[in-house]
XYZ file of C-alpha atoms in Angstrom:
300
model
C -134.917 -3.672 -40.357
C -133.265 -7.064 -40.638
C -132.389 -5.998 -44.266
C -130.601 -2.734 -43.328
C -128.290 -4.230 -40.150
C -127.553 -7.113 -43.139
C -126.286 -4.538 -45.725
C -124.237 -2.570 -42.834
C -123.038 -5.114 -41.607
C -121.546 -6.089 -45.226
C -120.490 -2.754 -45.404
C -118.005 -2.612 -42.445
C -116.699 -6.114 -42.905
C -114.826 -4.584 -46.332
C -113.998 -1.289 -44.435
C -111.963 -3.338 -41.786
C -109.883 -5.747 -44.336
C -108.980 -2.659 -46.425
C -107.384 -1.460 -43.119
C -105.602 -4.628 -41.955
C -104.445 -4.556 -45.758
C -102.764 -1.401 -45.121
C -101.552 -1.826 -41.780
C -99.956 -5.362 -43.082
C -98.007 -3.348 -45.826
C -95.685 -1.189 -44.500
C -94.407 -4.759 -42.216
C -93.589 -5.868 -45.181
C -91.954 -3.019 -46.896
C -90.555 -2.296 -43.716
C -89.034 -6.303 -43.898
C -87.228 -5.436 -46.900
C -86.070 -2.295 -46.519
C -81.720 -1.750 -46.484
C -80.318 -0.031 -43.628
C -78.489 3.360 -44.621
C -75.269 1.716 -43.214
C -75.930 -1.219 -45.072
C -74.327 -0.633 -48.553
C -71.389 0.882 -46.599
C -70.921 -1.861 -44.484
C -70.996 -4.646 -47.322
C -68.828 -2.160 -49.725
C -66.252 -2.441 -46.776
C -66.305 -6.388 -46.830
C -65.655 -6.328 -50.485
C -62.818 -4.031 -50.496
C -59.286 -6.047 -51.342
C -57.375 -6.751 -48.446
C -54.054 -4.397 -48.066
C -50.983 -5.817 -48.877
C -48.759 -6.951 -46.227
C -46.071 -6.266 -49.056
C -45.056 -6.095 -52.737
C -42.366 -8.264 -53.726
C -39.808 -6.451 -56.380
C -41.681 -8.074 -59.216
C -44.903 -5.930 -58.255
C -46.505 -9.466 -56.483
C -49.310 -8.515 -53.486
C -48.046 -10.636 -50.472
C -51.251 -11.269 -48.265
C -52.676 -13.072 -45.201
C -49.039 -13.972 -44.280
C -49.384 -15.713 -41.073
C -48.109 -18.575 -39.061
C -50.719 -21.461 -37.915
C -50.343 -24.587 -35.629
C -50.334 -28.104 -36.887
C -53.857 -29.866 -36.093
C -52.041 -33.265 -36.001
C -48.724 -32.128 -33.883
C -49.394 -29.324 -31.759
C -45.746 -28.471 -31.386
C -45.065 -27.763 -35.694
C -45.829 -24.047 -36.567
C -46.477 -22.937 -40.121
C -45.873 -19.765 -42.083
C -48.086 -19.139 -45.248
C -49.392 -16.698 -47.090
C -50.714 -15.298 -50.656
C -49.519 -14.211 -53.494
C -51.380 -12.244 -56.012
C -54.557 -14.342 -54.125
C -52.510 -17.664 -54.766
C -51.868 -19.693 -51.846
C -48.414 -20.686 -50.965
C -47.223 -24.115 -50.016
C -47.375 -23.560 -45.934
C -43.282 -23.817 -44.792
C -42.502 -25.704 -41.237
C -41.171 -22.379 -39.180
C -38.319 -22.994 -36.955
C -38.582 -22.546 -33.044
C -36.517 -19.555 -32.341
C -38.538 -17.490 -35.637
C -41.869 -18.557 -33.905
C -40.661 -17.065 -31.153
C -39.753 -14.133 -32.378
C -43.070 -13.455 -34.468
C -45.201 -14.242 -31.165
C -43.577 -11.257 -29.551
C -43.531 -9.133 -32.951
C -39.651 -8.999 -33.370
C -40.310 -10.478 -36.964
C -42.092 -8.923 -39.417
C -44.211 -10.902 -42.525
C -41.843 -9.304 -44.738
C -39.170 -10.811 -42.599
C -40.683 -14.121 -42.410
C -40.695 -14.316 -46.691
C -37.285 -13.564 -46.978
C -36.644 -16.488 -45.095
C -39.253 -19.246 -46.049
C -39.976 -17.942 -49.859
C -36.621 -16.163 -50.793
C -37.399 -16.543 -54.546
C -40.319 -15.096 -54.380
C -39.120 -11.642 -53.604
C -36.330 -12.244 -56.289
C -36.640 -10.681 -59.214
C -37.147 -12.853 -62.219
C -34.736 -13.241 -65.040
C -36.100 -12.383 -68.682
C -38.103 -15.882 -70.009
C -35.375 -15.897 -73.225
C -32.765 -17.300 -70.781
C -34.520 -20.198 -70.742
C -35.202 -20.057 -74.235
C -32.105 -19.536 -75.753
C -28.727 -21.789 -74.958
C -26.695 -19.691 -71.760
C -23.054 -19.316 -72.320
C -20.611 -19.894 -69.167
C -16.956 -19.616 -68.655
C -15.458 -22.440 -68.281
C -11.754 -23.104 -66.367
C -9.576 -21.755 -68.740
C -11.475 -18.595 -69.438
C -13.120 -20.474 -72.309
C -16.736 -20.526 -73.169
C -18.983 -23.646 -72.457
C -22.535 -23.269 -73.783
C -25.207 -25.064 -71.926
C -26.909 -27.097 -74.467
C -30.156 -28.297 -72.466
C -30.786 -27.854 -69.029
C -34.121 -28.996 -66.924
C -35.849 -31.128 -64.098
C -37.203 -34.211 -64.063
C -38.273 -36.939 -61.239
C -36.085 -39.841 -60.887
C -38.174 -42.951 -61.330
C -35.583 -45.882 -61.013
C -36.355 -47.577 -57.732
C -32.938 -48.729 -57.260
C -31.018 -45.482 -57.056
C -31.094 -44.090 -53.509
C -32.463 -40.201 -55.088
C -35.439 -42.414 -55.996
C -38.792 -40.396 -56.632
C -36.759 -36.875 -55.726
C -36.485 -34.223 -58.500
C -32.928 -33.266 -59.971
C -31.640 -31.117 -62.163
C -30.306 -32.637 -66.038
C -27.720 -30.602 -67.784
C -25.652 -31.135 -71.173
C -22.666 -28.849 -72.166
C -21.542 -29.824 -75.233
C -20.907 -33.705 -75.346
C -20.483 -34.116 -70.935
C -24.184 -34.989 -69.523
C -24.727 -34.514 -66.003
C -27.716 -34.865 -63.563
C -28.263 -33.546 -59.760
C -30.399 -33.623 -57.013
C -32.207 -30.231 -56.851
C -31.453 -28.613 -53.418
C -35.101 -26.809 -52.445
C -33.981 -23.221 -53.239
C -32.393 -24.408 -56.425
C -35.711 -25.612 -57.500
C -37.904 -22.972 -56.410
C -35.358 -20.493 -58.378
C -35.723 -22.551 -61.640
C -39.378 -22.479 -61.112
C -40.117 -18.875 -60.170
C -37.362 -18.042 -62.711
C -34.694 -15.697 -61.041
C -32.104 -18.030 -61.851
C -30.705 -18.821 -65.388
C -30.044 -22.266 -66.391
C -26.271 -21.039 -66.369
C -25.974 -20.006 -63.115
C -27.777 -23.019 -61.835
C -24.732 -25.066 -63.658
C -22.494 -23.239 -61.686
C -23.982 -24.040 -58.652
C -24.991 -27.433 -59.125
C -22.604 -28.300 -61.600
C -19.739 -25.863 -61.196
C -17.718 -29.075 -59.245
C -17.469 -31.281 -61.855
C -16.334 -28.629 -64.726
C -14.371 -26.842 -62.138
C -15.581 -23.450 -62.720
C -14.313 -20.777 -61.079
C -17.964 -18.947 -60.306
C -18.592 -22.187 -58.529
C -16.134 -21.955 -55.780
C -16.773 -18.056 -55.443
C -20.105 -19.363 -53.622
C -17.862 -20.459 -50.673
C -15.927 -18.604 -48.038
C -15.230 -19.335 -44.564
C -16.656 -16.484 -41.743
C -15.496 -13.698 -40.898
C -11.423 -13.872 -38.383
C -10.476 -17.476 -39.768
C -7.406 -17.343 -41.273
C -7.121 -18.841 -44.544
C -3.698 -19.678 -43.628
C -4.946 -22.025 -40.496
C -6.678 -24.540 -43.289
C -5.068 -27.760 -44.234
C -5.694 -30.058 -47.182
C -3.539 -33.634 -46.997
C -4.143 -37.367 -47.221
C -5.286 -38.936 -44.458
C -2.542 -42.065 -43.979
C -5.307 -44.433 -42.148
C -7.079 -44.560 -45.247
C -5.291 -42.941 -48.141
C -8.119 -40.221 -48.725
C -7.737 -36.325 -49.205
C -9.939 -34.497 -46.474
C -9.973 -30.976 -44.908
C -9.443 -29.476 -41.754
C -8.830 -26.156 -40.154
C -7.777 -25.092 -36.603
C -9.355 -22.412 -35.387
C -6.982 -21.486 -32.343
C -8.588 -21.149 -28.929
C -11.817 -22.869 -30.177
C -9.982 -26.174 -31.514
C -9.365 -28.029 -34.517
C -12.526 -29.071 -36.815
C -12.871 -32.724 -38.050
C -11.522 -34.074 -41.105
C -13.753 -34.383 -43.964
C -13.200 -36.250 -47.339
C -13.570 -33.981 -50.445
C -14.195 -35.257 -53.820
C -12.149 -36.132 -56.683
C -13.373 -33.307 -58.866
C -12.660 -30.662 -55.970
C -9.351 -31.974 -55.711
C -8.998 -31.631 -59.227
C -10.071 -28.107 -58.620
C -7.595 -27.138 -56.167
C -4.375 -28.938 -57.409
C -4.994 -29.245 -61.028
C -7.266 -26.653 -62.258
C -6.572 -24.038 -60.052
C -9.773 -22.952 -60.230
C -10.660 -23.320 -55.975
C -8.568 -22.308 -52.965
C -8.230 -24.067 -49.902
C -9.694 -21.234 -48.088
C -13.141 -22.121 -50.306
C -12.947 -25.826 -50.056
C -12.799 -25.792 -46.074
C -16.126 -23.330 -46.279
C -17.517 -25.944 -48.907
C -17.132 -28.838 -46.417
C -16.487 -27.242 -42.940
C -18.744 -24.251 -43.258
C -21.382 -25.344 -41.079
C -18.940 -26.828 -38.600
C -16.980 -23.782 -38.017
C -19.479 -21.220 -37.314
C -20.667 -23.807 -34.450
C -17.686 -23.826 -32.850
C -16.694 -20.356 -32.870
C -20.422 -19.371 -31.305
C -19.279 -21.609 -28.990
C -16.294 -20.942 -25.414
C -13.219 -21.039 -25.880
C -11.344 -23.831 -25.120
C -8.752 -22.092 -23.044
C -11.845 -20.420 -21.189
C -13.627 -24.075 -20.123
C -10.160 -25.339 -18.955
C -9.626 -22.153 -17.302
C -13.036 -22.283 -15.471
C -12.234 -26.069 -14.692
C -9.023 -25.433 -13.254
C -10.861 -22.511 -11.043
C -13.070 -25.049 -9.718
């Protein structure tokens, strides 16, 4: 008797492991197994984002977007990617913030102002390779012999460690400090090194397509512009007098835009007072009228 209850005794004891076996195994299938919505679901997270836009050049612009500053709460940033390269972040001015916080500017928007040359579209690399041919003042040719950038690196100029542009036209060598848009254009290459000369250089060779840059807004009359030496210190400067909104300041121009005007013929006064008064100008006509504070004064 002892013998049999031993043997069934060994008999169950397998019976009941072969059934925790099986009840353990579909845990631990069950553990592993994928969803139905999974592969959906993770095919969705690897899916490209959508373009926000594409640039004339066929560039993806993506995550454009405008951050705050961690050190100064009050800076705002635009950035955003191109072709999945990040873009140096720009610093956006005030009134744009505003605007994109209540959606009156668009990303699109926001690149033309803060990336401009990136939704130029580039200029064929041989310009770059090949010598670029200008007109000069007399309607001749001038052929731009080397043009590029470099980083100035003598201590004791004032442009010290900021990058400028370095052009030769036949035996005259010239250098420049690189406005920001200048340089972006000669690095994103939608400007050729001519017309960079022109606008960088176009002064001092007294180019025509230089001064075409220029012109003063929209109602000044050309005629109201006034280019004489000033007798307190014997230096030519321009002014203009813009009627009810008053008489700019005088500003000195240089000897090769003077050149340009009275010698060469090549700028008109009309383009030197937008050259040096431009800014100035368009302030004080968004501003009243003179006559209509000294009207409002006299009410008073």
């Amino acid at each position: 008797m002892p013998r049999k209850k031993k043997e069934k005794a060994q008999q169950e004891e397998p019976a009941k492991t072969a059934k925790a076996a099986v009840e353990e195994k579909p845990a631990t299938e069950k553990k592993n197994e994928a969803r139905p919505g999974d592969d959906r679901e993770a095919q969705q997270e690897r899916k490209p984002r959508e373009p926000q836009m594409v640039t004339v050049n066929g560039e993806k612009v993506t995550h454009g977007h405008a951050y705050q500053s961690k050190t100064n709460p009050e800076d705002w940033y635009f950035t955003a990617k191109l072709d999945g390269q990040q873009l140096k972040p720009q610093k956006m001015d005030p009134a744009d913030l505003a605007a994109y916080q209540k959606k009156e500017l668009t990303v699109p928007q926001l690149m033309e102002r803060y990336y401009p040359t990136k939704l130029m579209p580039r200029v064929p690399e041989a310009a770059y390779q090949i010598p670029n041919v200008i007109v000069g003042p007399d309607r001749n040719n001038l052929t731009v012999d080397k043009f590029n950038v470099y980083k100035e690196k003598d201590e004791q100029r004032a442009d010290f460690g900021r990058y400028k542009f370095y052009a030769q036209i036949g035996e005259q060598k010239m250098s420049a400090v690189a406005s920001r848009h200048d340089l972006n254009a000669y690095f994103d290459r939608v400007m050729t090194p001519g017309q960079l000369v022109e606008r960088n250089f176009g002064d001092r060779l007294h180019l025509r397509s230089h001064y075409e840059q220029f012109s003063l807004p929209e109602g000044v009359d050309p005629k109201s512009v006034r280019v004489a030496k000033d007798r307190s210190d014997d230096k030519w400067k321009v002014s203009a007098d813009l009627g009810e909104h008053g008489r700019t300041s005088k500003k000195e121009i240089s000897f090769d835009d003077g050149f340009s005007l009275f010698k060469a013929k090549t700028a008109t006064r009309a383009q030197i007072a937008a050259k040096y008064l431009g800014d100035e100008i368009r302030t004080m006509l968004a501003a009243p009228s003179v006559k209509t504070e000294q009207a409002a004064s006299m009410k008073m």
